[in-house]
Amino acid sequence: MSNITKWSDIKNSLNEFSKEDLINLVKDLYNKSSANKMFINARFSDSNKAESFEEYLEKLIKAFNTDYSRPKLSDARKLINNYKKATGDLMGTLKLMITYADKAIYYSDMNNYYGDSLV
């Protein structure tokens, strides 16, 4: 049997946290990974929405411009989903999706690859 904590258990624990404890938890998550940093910056930066979008766009393009033989498609899709969840910005999300499709088509044309995983 799995010993995975359910969200409802975590939520109950969070309800007992003080404001300072919650701020420290978010700070720890922020410092834990660059993906967390990007997500939190996108979620809380009203004035820098364009900057946040550009950061996601840059990472998306890098997912296709790798030294590997194939692009990092799962990374690219995660970036799009994280941006959407963090910002709720429909236009930005659509721009990222269009960039993904454009890069996937370019990659498949350049490499004579027509795999289902690209779309």
Tab-separated table of N, CA, C and O in Angstrom:
chain	number	residue	atom	x	y	z
A	1	MET	N	0.838	-1.182	0.000
A	1	MET	CA	0.000	0.000	0.000
A	1	MET	C	0.883	1.246	0.000
A	1	MET	O	1.886	1.315	0.657
A	2	SER	N	0.445	2.254	-0.715
A	2	SER	CA	1.213	3.485	-0.865
A	2	SER	C	1.047	4.388	0.353
A	2	SER	O	-0.015	4.466	0.955
A	3	ASN	N	2.107	5.083	0.689
A	3	ASN	CA	2.095	5.988	1.838
A	3	ASN	C	2.177	7.431	1.355
A	3	ASN	O	2.926	8.226	1.901
A	4	ILE	N	1.420	7.768	0.331
A	4	ILE	CA	1.438	9.103	-0.254
A	4	ILE	C	0.414	9.974	0.467
A	4	ILE	O	-0.728	9.569	0.682
A	5	THR	N	0.854	11.165	0.844
A	5	THR	CA	-0.032	12.116	1.508
A	5	THR	C	-0.996	12.705	0.487
A	5	THR	O	-0.607	13.079	-0.610
A	6	LYS	N	-2.251	12.766	0.851
A	6	LYS	CA	-3.272	13.337	-0.035
A	6	LYS	C	-3.285	14.864	0.112
A	6	LYS	O	-2.865	15.400	1.145
A	7	TRP	N	-3.782	15.531	-0.927
A	7	TRP	CA	-3.858	16.983	-0.902
A	7	TRP	C	-4.688	17.470	0.283
A	7	TRP	O	-4.353	18.463	0.935
A	8	SER	N	-5.765	16.774	0.599
A	8	SER	CA	-6.611	17.207	1.718
A	8	SER	C	-5.833	17.216	3.034
A	8	SER	O	-6.041	18.094	3.879
A	9	ASP	N	-4.916	16.260	3.214
A	9	ASP	CA	-4.080	16.236	4.423
A	9	ASP	C	-3.124	17.431	4.446
A	9	ASP	O	-2.924	18.060	5.485
A	10	ILE	N	-2.540	17.709	3.289
A	10	ILE	CA	-1.617	18.854	3.189
A	10	ILE	C	-2.373	20.153	3.448
A	10	ILE	O	-1.909	21.028	4.176
A	11	LYS	N	-3.550	20.261	2.852
A	11	LYS	CA	-4.362	21.472	3.025
A	11	LYS	C	-4.705	21.692	4.504
A	11	LYS	O	-4.623	22.817	5.003
A	12	ASN	N	-5.055	20.626	5.185
A	12	ASN	CA	-5.354	20.743	6.625
A	12	ASN	C	-4.134	21.218	7.399
A	12	ASN	O	-4.250	22.039	8.313
A	13	SER	N	-2.973	20.712	7.048
A	13	SER	CA	-1.736	21.146	7.716
A	13	SER	C	-1.446	22.613	7.429
A	13	SER	O	-1.026	23.357	8.316
A	14	LEU	N	-1.656	23.013	6.190
A	14	LEU	CA	-1.401	24.416	5.821
A	14	LEU	C	-2.331	25.368	6.563
A	14	LEU	O	-1.930	26.492	6.883
A	15	ASN	N	-3.542	24.937	6.831
A	15	ASN	CA	-4.486	25.777	7.568
A	15	ASN	C	-3.992	26.097	8.970
A	15	ASN	O	-4.402	27.092	9.558
A	16	GLU	N	-3.098	25.277	9.482
A	16	GLU	CA	-2.555	25.491	10.821
A	16	GLU	C	-1.292	26.363	10.811
A	16	GLU	O	-0.814	26.766	11.859
A	17	PHE	N	-0.755	26.646	9.637
A	17	PHE	CA	0.458	27.452	9.523
A	17	PHE	C	0.151	28.918	9.810
A	17	PHE	O	-0.915	29.426	9.468
A	18	SER	N	1.128	29.591	10.374
A	18	SER	CA	1.020	31.040	10.533
A	18	SER	C	1.365	31.686	9.188
A	18	SER	O	1.901	31.032	8.292
A	19	LYS	N	1.092	32.973	9.088
A	19	LYS	CA	1.419	33.707	7.867
A	19	LYS	C	2.923	33.624	7.585
A	19	LYS	O	3.347	33.400	6.452
A	20	GLU	N	3.726	33.773	8.612
A	20	GLU	CA	5.178	33.721	8.472
A	20	GLU	C	5.636	32.332	7.993
A	20	GLU	O	6.521	32.226	7.151
A	21	ASP	N	5.007	31.282	8.530
A	21	ASP	CA	5.352	29.920	8.108
A	21	ASP	C	5.024	29.701	6.625
A	21	ASP	O	5.789	29.069	5.901
A	22	LEU	N	3.887	30.225	6.192
A	22	LEU	CA	3.508	30.098	4.778
A	22	LEU	C	4.476	30.855	3.872
A	22	LEU	O	4.870	30.360	2.812
A	23	ILE	N	4.864	32.044	4.303
A	23	ILE	CA	5.829	32.828	3.524
A	23	ILE	C	7.158	32.080	3.433
A	23	ILE	O	7.762	32.003	2.351
A	24	ASN	N	7.589	31.487	4.524
A	24	ASN	CA	8.840	30.720	4.510
A	24	ASN	C	8.737	29.480	3.616
A	24	ASN	O	9.705	29.123	2.935
A	25	LEU	N	7.584	28.843	3.619
A	25	LEU	CA	7.379	27.686	2.751
A	25	LEU	C	7.474	28.089	1.283
A	25	LEU	O	8.161	27.434	0.485
A	26	VAL	N	6.816	29.173	0.909
A	26	VAL	CA	6.880	29.649	-0.474
A	26	VAL	C	8.310	30.052	-0.828
A	26	VAL	O	8.791	29.762	-1.927
A	27	LYS	N	9.004	30.677	0.106
A	27	LYS	CA	10.405	31.054	-0.127
A	27	LYS	C	11.269	29.820	-0.366
A	27	LYS	O	12.106	29.796	-1.270
A	28	ASP	N	11.065	28.784	0.451
A	28	ASP	CA	11.818	27.538	0.268
A	28	ASP	C	11.533	26.920	-1.104
A	28	ASP	O	12.454	26.461	-1.783
A	29	LEU	N	10.273	26.909	-1.494
A	29	LEU	CA	9.920	26.372	-2.814
A	29	LEU	C	10.529	27.220	-3.928
A	29	LEU	O	11.016	26.685	-4.930
A	30	TYR	N	10.507	28.525	-3.743
A	30	TYR	CA	11.084	29.456	-4.720
A	30	TYR	C	12.570	29.171	-4.927
A	30	TYR	O	13.058	29.144	-6.047
A	31	ASN	N	13.271	28.927	-3.841
A	31	ASN	CA	14.714	28.687	-3.912
A	31	ASN	C	15.068	27.257	-4.323
A	31	ASN	O	16.222	26.984	-4.633
A	32	LYS	N	14.103	26.365	-4.341
A	32	LYS	CA	14.364	24.948	-4.604
A	32	LYS	C	14.710	24.657	-6.060
A	32	LYS	O	15.561	23.811	-6.333
A	33	SER	N	14.059	25.332	-7.004
A	33	SER	CA	14.324	25.033	-8.418
A	33	SER	C	14.003	26.228	-9.302
A	33	SER	O	13.202	27.091	-8.942
A	34	SER	N	14.611	26.226	-10.466
A	34	SER	CA	14.353	27.317	-11.414
A	34	SER	C	12.922	27.252	-11.935
A	34	SER	O	12.321	28.282	-12.227
A	35	ALA	N	12.363	26.049	-12.045
A	35	ALA	CA	10.968	25.920	-12.492
A	35	ALA	C	10.018	26.551	-11.477
A	35	ALA	O	9.064	27.250	-11.856
A	36	ASN	N	10.274	26.318	-10.194
A	36	ASN	CA	9.454	26.940	-9.148
A	36	ASN	C	9.582	28.458	-9.199
A	36	ASN	O	8.599	29.191	-9.047
A	37	LYS	N	10.806	28.931	-9.395
A	37	LYS	CA	11.056	30.372	-9.473
A	37	LYS	C	10.255	31.007	-10.611
A	37	LYS	O	9.611	32.045	-10.441
A	38	MET	N	10.314	30.365	-11.775
A	38	MET	CA	9.576	30.885	-12.930
A	38	MET	C	8.076	30.920	-12.649
A	38	MET	O	7.404	31.890	-12.960
A	39	PHE	N	7.555	29.848	-12.059
A	39	PHE	CA	6.127	29.759	-11.769
A	39	PHE	C	5.694	30.848	-10.796
A	39	PHE	O	4.718	31.559	-11.030
A	40	ILE	N	6.439	30.992	-9.706
A	40	ILE	CA	6.075	31.985	-8.688
A	40	ILE	C	6.228	33.399	-9.236
A	40	ILE	O	5.382	34.263	-8.983
A	41	ASN	N	7.279	33.653	-9.999
A	41	ASN	CA	7.438	34.976	-10.619
A	41	ASN	C	6.271	35.282	-11.551
A	41	ASN	O	5.743	36.396	-11.547
A	42	ALA	N	5.884	34.304	-12.346
A	42	ALA	CA	4.762	34.516	-13.275
A	42	ALA	C	3.459	34.751	-12.520
A	42	ALA	O	2.649	35.589	-12.905
A	43	ARG	N	3.258	34.026	-11.441
A	43	ARG	CA	2.015	34.140	-10.677
A	43	ARG	C	1.876	35.497	-10.002
A	43	ARG	O	0.803	36.101	-9.964
A	44	PHE	N	2.985	36.046	-9.494
A	44	PHE	CA	2.908	37.250	-8.670
A	44	PHE	C	3.411	38.521	-9.331
A	44	PHE	O	3.410	39.569	-8.706
A	45	SER	N	3.833	38.467	-10.570
A	45	SER	CA	4.390	39.673	-11.184
A	45	SER	C	3.397	40.303	-12.153
A	45	SER	O	3.389	40.016	-13.330
A	46	ASP	N	2.543	41.144	-11.618
A	46	ASP	CA	1.588	41.861	-12.462
A	46	ASP	C	2.289	42.839	-13.396
A	46	ASP	O	1.919	42.982	-14.550
A	47	SER	N	3.304	43.512	-12.888
A	47	SER	CA	3.976	44.534	-13.684
A	47	SER	C	4.957	43.947	-14.695
A	47	SER	O	5.306	44.598	-15.666
A	48	ASN	N	5.413	42.718	-14.471
A	48	ASN	CA	6.409	42.117	-15.353
A	48	ASN	C	5.863	40.931	-16.129
A	48	ASN	O	6.573	39.971	-16.376
A	49	LYS	N	4.591	40.983	-16.522
A	49	LYS	CA	3.993	39.874	-17.275
A	49	LYS	C	4.763	39.615	-18.561
A	49	LYS	O	5.004	38.467	-18.913
A	50	ALA	N	5.151	40.663	-19.245
A	50	ALA	CA	5.883	40.499	-20.504
A	50	ALA	C	7.229	39.830	-20.251
A	50	ALA	O	7.647	38.945	-21.007
A	51	GLU	N	7.899	40.226	-19.195
A	51	GLU	CA	9.192	39.630	-18.852
A	51	GLU	C	9.027	38.155	-18.506
A	51	GLU	O	9.829	37.312	-18.909
A	52	SER	N	7.984	37.830	-17.764
A	52	SER	CA	7.708	36.447	-17.401
A	52	SER	C	7.407	35.620	-18.648
A	52	SER	O	7.918	34.506	-18.814
A	53	PHE	N	6.595	36.172	-19.552
A	53	PHE	CA	6.290	35.480	-20.803
A	53	PHE	C	7.568	35.221	-21.593
A	53	PHE	O	7.773	34.118	-22.112
A	54	GLU	N	8.419	36.215	-21.679
A	54	GLU	CA	9.669	36.073	-22.443
A	54	GLU	C	10.551	34.977	-21.862
A	54	GLU	O	11.210	34.249	-22.600
A	55	GLU	N	10.559	34.851	-20.545
A	55	GLU	CA	11.359	33.802	-19.906
A	55	GLU	C	10.826	32.419	-20.296
A	55	GLU	O	11.592	31.517	-20.627
A	56	TYR	N	9.508	32.254	-20.277
A	56	TYR	CA	8.908	30.979	-20.690
A	56	TYR	C	9.161	30.719	-22.173
A	56	TYR	O	9.491	29.594	-22.564
A	57	LEU	N	9.024	31.741	-22.999
A	57	LEU	CA	9.247	31.592	-24.430
A	57	LEU	C	10.689	31.177	-24.720
A	57	LEU	O	10.939	30.268	-25.524
A	58	GLU	N	11.625	31.807	-24.049
A	58	GLU	CA	13.045	31.484	-24.234
A	58	GLU	C	13.326	30.025	-23.874
A	58	GLU	O	14.018	29.315	-24.599
A	59	LYS	N	12.761	29.568	-22.755
A	59	LYS	CA	12.964	28.172	-22.336
A	59	LYS	C	12.293	27.205	-23.313
A	59	LYS	O	12.828	26.124	-23.583
A	60	LEU	N	11.142	27.597	-23.839
A	60	LEU	CA	10.443	26.759	-24.817
A	60	LEU	C	11.290	26.588	-26.077
A	60	LEU	O	11.461	25.476	-26.584
A	61	ILE	N	11.844	27.670	-26.558
A	61	ILE	CA	12.686	27.615	-27.756
A	61	ILE	C	13.928	26.770	-27.484
A	61	ILE	O	14.335	25.964	-28.333
A	62	LYS	N	14.504	26.897	-26.299
A	62	LYS	CA	15.679	26.100	-25.947
A	62	LYS	C	15.360	24.610	-25.911
A	62	LYS	O	16.231	23.784	-26.171
A	63	ALA	N	14.128	24.264	-25.576
A	63	ALA	CA	13.744	22.850	-25.549
A	63	ALA	C	13.849	22.226	-26.941
A	63	ALA	O	14.053	21.020	-27.077
A	64	PHE	N	13.717	23.037	-27.967
A	64	PHE	CA	13.845	22.552	-29.347
A	64	PHE	C	15.262	22.690	-29.880
A	64	PHE	O	15.634	22.019	-30.828
A	65	ASN	N	16.047	23.558	-29.304
A	65	ASN	CA	17.422	23.782	-29.757
A	65	ASN	C	18.386	23.102	-28.798
A	65	ASN	O	19.094	23.756	-28.050
A	66	THR	N	18.403	21.796	-28.827
A	66	THR	CA	19.258	21.041	-27.908
A	66	THR	C	20.427	20.421	-28.656
A	66	THR	O	20.441	20.354	-29.888
A	67	ASP	N	21.377	19.948	-27.909
A	67	ASP	CA	22.502	19.214	-28.487
A	67	ASP	C	22.123	17.763	-28.745
A	67	ASP	O	22.893	17.012	-29.325
A	68	TYR	N	20.954	17.381	-28.267
A	68	TYR	CA	20.498	16.008	-28.432
A	68	TYR	C	19.894	15.826	-29.819
A	68	TYR	O	19.626	16.784	-30.537
A	69	SER	N	19.634	14.597	-30.165
A	69	SER	CA	19.097	14.328	-31.496
A	69	SER	C	17.630	14.736	-31.622
A	69	SER	O	17.155	14.968	-32.716
A	70	ARG	N	16.926	14.809	-30.492
A	70	ARG	CA	15.509	15.166	-30.534
A	70	ARG	C	15.221	16.282	-29.532
A	70	ARG	O	15.875	16.380	-28.501
A	71	PRO	N	14.230	17.092	-29.815
A	71	PRO	CA	13.868	18.158	-28.865
A	71	PRO	C	13.281	17.572	-27.583
A	71	PRO	O	12.804	16.446	-27.560
A	72	LYS	N	13.317	18.366	-26.536
A	72	LYS	CA	12.772	17.959	-25.238
A	72	LYS	C	11.287	18.337	-25.203
A	72	LYS	O	10.892	19.357	-24.644
A	73	LEU	N	10.472	17.491	-25.829
A	73	LEU	CA	9.053	17.803	-25.996
A	73	LEU	C	8.298	17.859	-24.678
A	73	LEU	O	7.457	18.742	-24.486
A	74	SER	N	8.594	16.942	-23.772
A	74	SER	CA	7.867	16.962	-22.503
A	74	SER	C	8.197	18.225	-21.712
A	74	SER	O	7.321	18.803	-21.066
A	75	ASP	N	9.444	18.673	-21.785
A	75	ASP	CA	9.818	19.929	-21.120
A	75	ASP	C	9.054	21.100	-21.726
A	75	ASP	O	8.579	21.977	-21.000
A	76	ALA	N	8.950	21.111	-23.037
A	76	ALA	CA	8.245	22.201	-23.720
A	76	ALA	C	6.770	22.217	-23.334
A	76	ALA	O	6.204	23.279	-23.042
A	77	ARG	N	6.143	21.052	-23.305
A	77	ARG	CA	4.722	20.994	-22.932
A	77	ARG	C	4.514	21.404	-21.475
A	77	ARG	O	3.546	22.093	-21.147
A	78	LYS	N	5.431	20.989	-20.592
A	78	LYS	CA	5.332	21.382	-19.175
A	78	LYS	C	5.438	22.897	-19.023
A	78	LYS	O	4.738	23.495	-18.205
A	79	LEU	N	6.322	23.512	-19.789
A	79	LEU	CA	6.460	24.970	-19.728
A	79	LEU	C	5.150	25.658	-20.086
A	79	LEU	O	4.726	26.600	-19.415
A	80	ILE	N	4.517	25.187	-21.143
A	80	ILE	CA	3.245	25.788	-21.572
A	80	ILE	C	2.199	25.613	-20.481
A	80	ILE	O	1.499	26.576	-20.115
A	81	ASN	N	2.073	24.405	-19.938
A	81	ASN	CA	1.084	24.159	-18.889
A	81	ASN	C	1.369	24.961	-17.628
A	81	ASN	O	0.446	25.493	-17.004
A	82	ASN	N	2.638	25.072	-17.257
A	82	ASN	CA	2.986	25.849	-16.066
A	82	ASN	C	2.687	27.328	-16.260
A	82	ASN	O	2.213	27.999	-15.335
A	83	TYR	N	2.969	27.838	-17.439
A	83	TYR	CA	2.665	29.250	-17.716
A	83	TYR	C	1.159	29.488	-17.604
A	83	TYR	O	0.715	30.457	-16.983
A	84	LYS	N	0.389	28.595	-18.203
A	84	LYS	CA	-1.067	28.730	-18.169
A	84	LYS	C	-1.582	28.712	-16.728
A	84	LYS	O	-2.399	29.542	-16.346
A	85	LYS	N	-1.084	27.761	-15.927
A	85	LYS	CA	-1.521	27.653	-14.529
A	85	LYS	C	-1.075	28.857	-13.698
A	85	LYS	O	-1.806	29.320	-12.831
A	86	ALA	N	0.118	29.343	-13.964
A	86	ALA	CA	0.666	30.441	-13.163
A	86	ALA	C	0.000	31.765	-13.469
A	86	ALA	O	-0.209	32.576	-12.573
A	87	THR	N	-0.320	32.007	-14.732
A	87	THR	CA	-0.771	33.338	-15.118
A	87	THR	C	-2.248	33.423	-15.497
A	87	THR	O	-2.845	34.482	-15.371
A	88	GLY	N	-2.798	32.339	-16.022
A	88	GLY	CA	-4.161	32.411	-16.554
A	88	GLY	C	-4.230	33.277	-17.802
A	88	GLY	O	-5.304	33.656	-18.248
A	89	ASP	N	-3.075	33.586	-18.380
A	89	ASP	CA	-2.962	34.456	-19.551
A	89	ASP	C	-3.228	33.647	-20.823
A	89	ASP	O	-2.354	32.944	-21.317
A	90	LEU	N	-4.444	33.750	-21.339
A	90	LEU	CA	-4.840	32.972	-22.511
A	90	LEU	C	-4.024	33.339	-23.744
A	90	LEU	O	-3.550	32.461	-24.467
A	91	MET	N	-3.825	34.628	-23.982
A	91	MET	CA	-3.077	35.052	-25.172
A	91	MET	C	-1.620	34.591	-25.103
A	91	MET	O	-1.074	34.112	-26.096
A	92	GLY	N	-0.993	34.720	-23.953
A	92	GLY	CA	0.375	34.261	-23.795
A	92	GLY	C	0.476	32.753	-23.973
A	92	GLY	O	1.403	32.248	-24.619
A	93	THR	N	-0.491	32.037	-23.411
A	93	THR	CA	-0.507	30.578	-23.551
A	93	THR	C	-0.650	30.191	-25.014
A	93	THR	O	0.053	29.297	-25.505
A	94	LEU	N	-1.533	30.868	-25.731
A	94	LEU	CA	-1.713	30.578	-27.162
A	94	LEU	C	-0.448	30.882	-27.956
A	94	LEU	O	-0.076	30.123	-28.862
A	95	LYS	N	0.235	31.957	-27.612
A	95	LYS	CA	1.494	32.282	-28.301
A	95	LYS	C	2.531	31.190	-28.067
A	95	LYS	O	3.267	30.817	-28.990
A	96	LEU	N	2.595	30.672	-26.835
A	96	LEU	CA	3.522	29.588	-26.546
A	96	LEU	C	3.138	28.326	-27.320
A	96	LEU	O	4.007	27.619	-27.849
A	97	MET	N	1.845	28.045	-27.409
A	97	MET	CA	1.381	26.868	-28.144
A	97	MET	C	1.697	26.991	-29.632
A	97	MET	O	2.115	26.007	-30.269
A	98	ILE	N	1.530	28.179	-30.181
A	98	ILE	CA	1.840	28.401	-31.593
A	98	ILE	C	3.338	28.256	-31.835
A	98	ILE	O	3.763	27.654	-32.827
A	99	THR	N	4.140	28.769	-30.921
A	99	THR	CA	5.594	28.617	-31.038
A	99	THR	C	5.969	27.143	-30.986
A	99	THR	O	6.803	26.677	-31.768
A	100	TYR	N	5.348	26.400	-30.081
A	100	TYR	CA	5.598	24.957	-29.983
A	100	TYR	C	5.283	24.279	-31.319
A	100	TYR	O	6.091	23.504	-31.838
A	101	ALA	N	4.108	24.568	-31.877
A	101	ALA	CA	3.714	23.955	-33.147
A	101	ALA	C	4.669	24.344	-34.266
A	101	ALA	O	5.070	23.496	-35.071
A	102	ASP	N	5.042	25.607	-34.305
A	102	ASP	CA	5.967	26.094	-35.334
A	102	ASP	C	7.317	25.381	-35.233
A	102	ASP	O	7.860	24.921	-36.240
A	103	LYS	N	7.840	25.275	-34.031
A	103	LYS	CA	9.132	24.606	-33.824
A	103	LYS	C	9.030	23.112	-34.136
A	103	LYS	O	9.965	22.527	-34.691
A	104	ALA	N	7.912	22.496	-33.781
A	104	ALA	CA	7.725	21.065	-34.057
A	104	ALA	C	7.681	20.808	-35.568
A	104	ALA	O	8.298	19.859	-36.054
A	105	ILE	N	6.989	21.668	-36.290
A	105	ILE	CA	6.920	21.517	-37.747
A	105	ILE	C	8.292	21.732	-38.360
A	105	ILE	O	8.738	20.963	-39.215
A	106	TYR	N	8.999	22.761	-37.908
A	106	TYR	CA	10.342	23.036	-38.418
A	106	TYR	C	11.264	21.852	-38.142
A	106	TYR	O	12.004	21.402	-39.023
A	107	TYR	N	11.208	21.329	-36.912
A	107	TYR	CA	12.057	20.195	-36.554
A	107	TYR	C	11.738	18.986	-37.438
A	107	TYR	O	12.642	18.327	-37.943
A	108	SER	N	10.453	18.691	-37.599
A	108	SER	CA	10.088	17.510	-38.384
A	108	SER	C	10.484	17.679	-39.845
A	108	SER	O	10.915	16.722	-40.487
A	109	ASP	N	10.368	18.885	-40.388
A	109	ASP	CA	10.782	19.132	-41.776
A	109	ASP	C	12.291	19.003	-41.931
A	109	ASP	O	12.783	18.416	-42.892
A	110	MET	N	13.040	19.551	-40.981
A	110	MET	CA	14.504	19.531	-41.071
A	110	MET	C	15.075	18.129	-40.868
A	110	MET	O	16.141	17.816	-41.365
A	111	ASN	N	14.366	17.306	-40.141
A	111	ASN	CA	14.894	15.984	-39.794
A	111	ASN	C	14.120	14.839	-40.445
A	111	ASN	O	14.300	13.687	-40.067
A	112	ASN	N	13.248	15.186	-41.390
A	112	ASN	CA	12.432	14.171	-42.055
A	112	ASN	C	11.759	13.247	-41.036
A	112	ASN	O	11.749	12.029	-41.180
A	113	TYR	N	11.261	13.862	-39.995
A	113	TYR	CA	10.630	13.104	-38.914
A	113	TYR	C	9.174	13.521	-38.820
A	113	TYR	O	8.841	14.691	-38.751
A	114	TYR	N	8.308	12.568	-38.818
A	114	TYR	CA	6.880	12.848	-38.762
A	114	TYR	C	6.235	12.054	-37.644
A	114	TYR	O	5.295	11.315	-37.818
A	115	GLY	N	6.779	12.190	-36.454
A	115	GLY	CA	6.289	11.422	-35.307
A	115	GLY	C	5.081	12.059	-34.658
A	115	GLY	O	4.901	13.262	-34.656
A	116	ASP	N	4.235	11.207	-34.107
A	116	ASP	CA	3.037	11.669	-33.401
A	116	ASP	C	3.388	12.431	-32.126
A	116	ASP	O	2.602	13.208	-31.640
A	117	SER	N	4.556	12.184	-31.572
A	117	SER	CA	4.905	12.817	-30.296
A	117	SER	C	5.148	14.305	-30.409
A	117	SER	O	5.205	15.002	-29.416
A	118	LEU	N	5.308	14.813	-31.616
A	118	LEU	CA	5.569	16.242	-31.784
A	118	LEU	C	4.339	17.089	-31.546
A	118	LEU	O	4.426	18.258	-31.212
A	119	VAL	N	3.174	16.517	-31.732
A	119	VAL	CA	1.943	17.303	-31.564
A	119	VAL	C	1.074	16.718	-30.483
A	119	VAL	O	1.265	15.715	-29.955
